Short mmCIF file of C-alpha atoms in Angstrom, two decimals:
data_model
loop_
_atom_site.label_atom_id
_atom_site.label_comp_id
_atom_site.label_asym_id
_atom_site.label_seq_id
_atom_site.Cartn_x
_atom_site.Cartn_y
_atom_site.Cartn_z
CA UNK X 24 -9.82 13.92 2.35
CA UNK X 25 -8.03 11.16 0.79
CA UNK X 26 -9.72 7.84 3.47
CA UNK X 27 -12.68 9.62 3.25
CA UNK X 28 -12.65 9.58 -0.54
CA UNK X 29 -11.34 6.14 -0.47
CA UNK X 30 -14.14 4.87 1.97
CA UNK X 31 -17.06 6.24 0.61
CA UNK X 32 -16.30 5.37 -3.17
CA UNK X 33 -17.50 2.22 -4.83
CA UNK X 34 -15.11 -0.67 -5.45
CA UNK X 35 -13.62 0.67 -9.04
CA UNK X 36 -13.22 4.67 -7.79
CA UNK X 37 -11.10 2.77 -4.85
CA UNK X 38 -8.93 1.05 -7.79
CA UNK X 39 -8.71 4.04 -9.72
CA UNK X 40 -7.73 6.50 -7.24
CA UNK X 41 -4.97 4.19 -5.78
CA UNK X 42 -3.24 2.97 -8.89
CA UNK X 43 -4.28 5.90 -11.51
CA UNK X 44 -4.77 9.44 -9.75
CA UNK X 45 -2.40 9.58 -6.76
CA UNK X 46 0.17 8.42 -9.51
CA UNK X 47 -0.88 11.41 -11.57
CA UNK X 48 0.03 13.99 -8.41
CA UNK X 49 3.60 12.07 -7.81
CA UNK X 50 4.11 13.08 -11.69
CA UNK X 51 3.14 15.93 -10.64
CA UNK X 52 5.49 17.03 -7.85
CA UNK X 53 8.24 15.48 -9.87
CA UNK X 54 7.58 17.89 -13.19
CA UNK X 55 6.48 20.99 -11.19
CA UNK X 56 8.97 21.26 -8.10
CA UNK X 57 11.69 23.76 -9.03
CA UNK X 58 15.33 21.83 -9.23
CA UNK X 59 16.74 25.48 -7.14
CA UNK X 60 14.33 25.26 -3.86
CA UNK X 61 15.25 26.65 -0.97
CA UNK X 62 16.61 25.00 2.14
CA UNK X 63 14.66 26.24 4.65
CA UNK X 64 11.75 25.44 2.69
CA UNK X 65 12.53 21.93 2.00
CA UNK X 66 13.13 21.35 5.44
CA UNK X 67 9.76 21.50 7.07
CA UNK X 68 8.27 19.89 4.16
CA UNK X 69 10.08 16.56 3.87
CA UNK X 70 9.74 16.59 8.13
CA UNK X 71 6.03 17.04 7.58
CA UNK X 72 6.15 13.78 4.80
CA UNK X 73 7.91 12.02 7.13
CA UNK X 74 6.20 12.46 10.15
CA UNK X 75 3.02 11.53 8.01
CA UNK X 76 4.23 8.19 7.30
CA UNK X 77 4.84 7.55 11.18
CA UNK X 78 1.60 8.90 11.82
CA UNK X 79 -0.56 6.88 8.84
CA UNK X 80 1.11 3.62 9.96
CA UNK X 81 -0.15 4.40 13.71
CA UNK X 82 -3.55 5.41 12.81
CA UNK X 83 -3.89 1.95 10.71
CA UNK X 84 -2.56 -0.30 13.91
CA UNK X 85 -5.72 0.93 15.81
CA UNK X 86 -8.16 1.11 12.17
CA UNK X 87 -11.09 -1.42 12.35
CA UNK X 88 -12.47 -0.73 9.00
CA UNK X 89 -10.03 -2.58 6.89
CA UNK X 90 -10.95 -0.43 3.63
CA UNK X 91 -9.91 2.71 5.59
CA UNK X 92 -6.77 0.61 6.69
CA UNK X 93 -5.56 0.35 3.58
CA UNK X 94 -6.74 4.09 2.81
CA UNK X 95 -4.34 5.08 5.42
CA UNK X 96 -1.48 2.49 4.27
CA UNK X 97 -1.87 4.65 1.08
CA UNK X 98 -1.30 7.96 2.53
CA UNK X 99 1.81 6.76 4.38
CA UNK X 100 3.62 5.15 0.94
CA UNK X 101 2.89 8.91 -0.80
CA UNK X 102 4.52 10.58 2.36
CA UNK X 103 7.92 8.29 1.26
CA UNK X 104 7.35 9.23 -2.21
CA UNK X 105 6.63 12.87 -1.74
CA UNK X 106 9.67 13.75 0.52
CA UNK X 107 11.92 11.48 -2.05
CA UNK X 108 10.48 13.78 -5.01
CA UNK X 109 11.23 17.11 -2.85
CA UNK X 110 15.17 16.16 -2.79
CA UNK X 111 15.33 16.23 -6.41
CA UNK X 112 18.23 13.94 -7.15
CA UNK X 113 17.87 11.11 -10.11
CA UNK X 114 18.53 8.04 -7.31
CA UNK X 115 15.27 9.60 -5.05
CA UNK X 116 13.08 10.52 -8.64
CA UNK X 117 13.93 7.17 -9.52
CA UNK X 118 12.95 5.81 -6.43
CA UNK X 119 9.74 7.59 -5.92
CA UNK X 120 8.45 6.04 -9.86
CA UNK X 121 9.61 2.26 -8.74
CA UNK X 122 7.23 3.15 -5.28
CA UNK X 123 4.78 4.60 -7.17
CA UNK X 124 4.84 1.92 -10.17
CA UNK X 125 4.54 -1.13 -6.91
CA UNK X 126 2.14 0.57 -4.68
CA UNK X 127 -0.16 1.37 -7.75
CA UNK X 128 -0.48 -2.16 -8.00
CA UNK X 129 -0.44 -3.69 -4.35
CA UNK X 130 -2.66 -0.72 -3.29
CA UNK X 131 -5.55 -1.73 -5.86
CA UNK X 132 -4.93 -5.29 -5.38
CA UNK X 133 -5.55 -4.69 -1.71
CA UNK X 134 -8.76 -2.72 -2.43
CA UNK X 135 -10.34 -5.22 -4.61
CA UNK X 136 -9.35 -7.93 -2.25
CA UNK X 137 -11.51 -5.44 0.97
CA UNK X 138 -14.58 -5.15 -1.64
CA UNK X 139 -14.49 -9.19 -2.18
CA UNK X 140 -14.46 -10.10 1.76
CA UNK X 141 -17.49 -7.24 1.82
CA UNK X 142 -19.59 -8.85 -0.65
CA UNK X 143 -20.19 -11.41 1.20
CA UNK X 144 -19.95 -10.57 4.90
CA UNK X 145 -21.27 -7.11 4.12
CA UNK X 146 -19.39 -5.42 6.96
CA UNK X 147 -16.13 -3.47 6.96
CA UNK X 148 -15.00 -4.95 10.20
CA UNK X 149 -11.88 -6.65 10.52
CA UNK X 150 -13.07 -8.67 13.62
CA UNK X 151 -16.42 -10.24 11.48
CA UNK X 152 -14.02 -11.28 8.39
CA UNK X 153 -11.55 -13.43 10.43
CA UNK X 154 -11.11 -17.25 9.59
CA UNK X 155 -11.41 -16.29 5.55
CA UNK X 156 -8.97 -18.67 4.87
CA UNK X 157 -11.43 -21.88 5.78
CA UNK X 158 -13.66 -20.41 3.57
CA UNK X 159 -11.63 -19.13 0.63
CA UNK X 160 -8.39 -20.59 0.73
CA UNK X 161 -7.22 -19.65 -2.62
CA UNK X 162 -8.03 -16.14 -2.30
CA UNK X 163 -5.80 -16.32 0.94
CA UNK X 164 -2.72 -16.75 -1.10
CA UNK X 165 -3.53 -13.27 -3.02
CA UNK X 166 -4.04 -12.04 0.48
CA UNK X 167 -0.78 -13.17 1.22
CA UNK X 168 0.97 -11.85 -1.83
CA UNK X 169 -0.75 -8.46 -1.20
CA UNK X 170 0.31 -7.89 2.48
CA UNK X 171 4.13 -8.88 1.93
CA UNK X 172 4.38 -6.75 -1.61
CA UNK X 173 3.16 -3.84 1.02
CA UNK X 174 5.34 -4.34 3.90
CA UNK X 175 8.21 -4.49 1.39
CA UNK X 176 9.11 -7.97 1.35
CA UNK X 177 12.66 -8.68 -0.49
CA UNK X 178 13.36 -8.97 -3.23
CA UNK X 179 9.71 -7.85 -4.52
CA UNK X 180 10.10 -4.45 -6.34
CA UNK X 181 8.38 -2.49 -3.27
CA UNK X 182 11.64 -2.81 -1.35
CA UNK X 183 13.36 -1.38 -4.30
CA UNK X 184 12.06 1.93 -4.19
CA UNK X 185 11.60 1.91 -0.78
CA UNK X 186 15.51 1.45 -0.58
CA UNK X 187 16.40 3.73 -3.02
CA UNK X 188 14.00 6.52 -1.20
CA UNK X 189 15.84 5.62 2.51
CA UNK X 190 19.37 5.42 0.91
CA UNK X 191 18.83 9.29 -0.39
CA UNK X 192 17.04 10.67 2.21
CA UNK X 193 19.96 8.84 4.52
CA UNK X 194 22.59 10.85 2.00
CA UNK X 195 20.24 13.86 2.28
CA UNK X 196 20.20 14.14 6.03
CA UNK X 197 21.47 11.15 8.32
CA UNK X 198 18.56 11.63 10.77
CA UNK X 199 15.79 10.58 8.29
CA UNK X 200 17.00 7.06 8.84
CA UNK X 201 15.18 6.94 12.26
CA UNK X 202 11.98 7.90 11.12
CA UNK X 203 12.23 5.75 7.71
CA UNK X 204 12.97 2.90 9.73
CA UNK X 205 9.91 3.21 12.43
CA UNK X 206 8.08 4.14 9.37
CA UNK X 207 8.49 0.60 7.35
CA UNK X 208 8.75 -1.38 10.83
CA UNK X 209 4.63 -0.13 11.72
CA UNK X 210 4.44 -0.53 8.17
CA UNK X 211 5.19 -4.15 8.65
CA UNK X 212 3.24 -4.65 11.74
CA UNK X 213 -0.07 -3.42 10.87
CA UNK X 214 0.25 -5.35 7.29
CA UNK X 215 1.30 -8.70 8.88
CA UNK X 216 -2.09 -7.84 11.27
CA UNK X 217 -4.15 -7.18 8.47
CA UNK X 218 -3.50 -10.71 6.90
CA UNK X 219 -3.98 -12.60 10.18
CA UNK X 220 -6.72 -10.71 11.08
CA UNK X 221 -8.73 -11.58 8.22
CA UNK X 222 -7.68 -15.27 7.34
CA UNK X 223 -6.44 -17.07 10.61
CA UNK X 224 -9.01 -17.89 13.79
CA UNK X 225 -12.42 -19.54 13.31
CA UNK X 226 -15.29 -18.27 10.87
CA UNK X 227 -18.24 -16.22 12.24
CA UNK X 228 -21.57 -17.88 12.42
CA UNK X 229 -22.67 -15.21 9.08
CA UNK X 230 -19.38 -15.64 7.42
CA UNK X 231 -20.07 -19.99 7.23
CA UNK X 232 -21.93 -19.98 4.16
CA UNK X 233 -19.47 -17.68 2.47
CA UNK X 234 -19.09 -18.56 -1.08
CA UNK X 235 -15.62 -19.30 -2.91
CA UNK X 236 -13.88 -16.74 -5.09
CA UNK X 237 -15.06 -16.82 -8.97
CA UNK X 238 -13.33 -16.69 -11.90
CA UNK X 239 -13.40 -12.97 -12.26
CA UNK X 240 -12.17 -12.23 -9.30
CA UNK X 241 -9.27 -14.37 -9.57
CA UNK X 242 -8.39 -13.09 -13.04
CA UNK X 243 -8.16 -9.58 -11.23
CA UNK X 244 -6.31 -10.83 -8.74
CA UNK X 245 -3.77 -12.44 -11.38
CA UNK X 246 -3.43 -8.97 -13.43
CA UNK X 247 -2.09 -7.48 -10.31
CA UNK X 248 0.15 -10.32 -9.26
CA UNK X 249 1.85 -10.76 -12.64
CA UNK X 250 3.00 -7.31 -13.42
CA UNK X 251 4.29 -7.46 -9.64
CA UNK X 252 6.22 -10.57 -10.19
CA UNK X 253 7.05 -9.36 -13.61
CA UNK X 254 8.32 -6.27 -12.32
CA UNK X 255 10.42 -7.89 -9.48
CA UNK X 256 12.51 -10.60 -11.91
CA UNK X 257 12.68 -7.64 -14.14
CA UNK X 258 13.00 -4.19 -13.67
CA UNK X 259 14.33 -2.85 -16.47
CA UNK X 260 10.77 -2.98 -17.73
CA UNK X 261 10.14 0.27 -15.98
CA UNK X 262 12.56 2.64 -18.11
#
């Protein structure tokens, strides 16, 4: 239900639900799951997270509505924080709020930055926003800082809990580092196609009277990217 929820809500539900409410059920998992589950429960369950994150990142390489790409992106950075929440360990808890903290951030930056290409192309299409950059070439540097924060670019604090969640799932069970790894490596790919897609190649014939980005929007686009920067010089701000 989550794209679907993500898709059909306005611009500010998007925001909300990505940086407020899926927050709210990671806090969740992490106060209610009991510290003495079993083993052969907690096997299936972290498999199933897992395999969810291999399966979201697929699903967005073949997406063509870019709001429902990053819907899906969403779903595949809760599968990393869900299984690291399951294990139940200070290093993966730990983990799971510096993910949580990052993606809250990158996640609604990303959305806002979808609603501003469809106000004025008024399509969802990946394909009919491409050349943005000729037309908006100072929002293309949030683009920029939105797609690397999600792929986990180093030393941003995205990487950090993404480490932290590998390393104990690695400690956990030494098999989780293949799917982790193919996890983050689609999560790179589809990011890194996102970006391109939108701002490189040559503007559609609708898309050439495209206005620039106001001052609002590039105030929003600042209170995301500060606390991220913030965040990544230091993160000792967290606890």
């Amino acid at each position: 239900w989550l794209p679907k929820a993500h898709v059909e809500a306005p611009i500010a539900g998007s925001m909300v639900l990505a940086a407020v409410l899926l927050k709210l059920g990671g806090y969740g998992i992490i106060r209610m799951a009991p510290t003495n589950i079993s083993t052969t429960l907690i096997y299936p369950m972290i498999a199933m997270a897992m395999w969810g994150v291999i399966m979201t990142g697929l699903t967005c390489l073949r997406k063509t509505d870019l709001k429902a790409l990053i819907a899906y992106s969403s779903v595949g950075h809760m599968g990393l924080v869900a299984s690291a929440t399951l294990i139940q360990t200070p290093w993966s808890t730990s983990g799971a709020v510096i993910l949580m903290i990052a993606h809250g951030l990158t996640s609604s930056m990303l959305f806002c930055l979808a609603n501003m290409l469809y106000e004025r192309t008024n399509t969802r299409m990946l394909i009919a926003m491409r050349g943005m950059h000729k037309a908006m070439p100072l929002m293309t540097s949030y683009w920029l800082i939105a797609s690397l924060t999600n792929l986990a670019l180093p030393p941003t604090i995205n990487l950090i809990g993404e480490i932290q969640i590998m390393t104990t799932l690695f400690n956990w069970s030494p098999l989780t580092i293949m799917m982790t790894a193919m996890g983050t490596t689609i999560t790179a790919i589809y990011s890194l196609q996102m970006f391109m897609t939108t701002q490189q190649g040559h503007l559609t014939k609708d898309s050439k009277e495209t206005y620039p980005a106001q001052t609002r929007e590039l105030l929003i686009m600042l209170l995301h990217a500060l606390p991220i920067l913030l965040l990544t010089l230091n993160l000792e701000l967290i606890y």
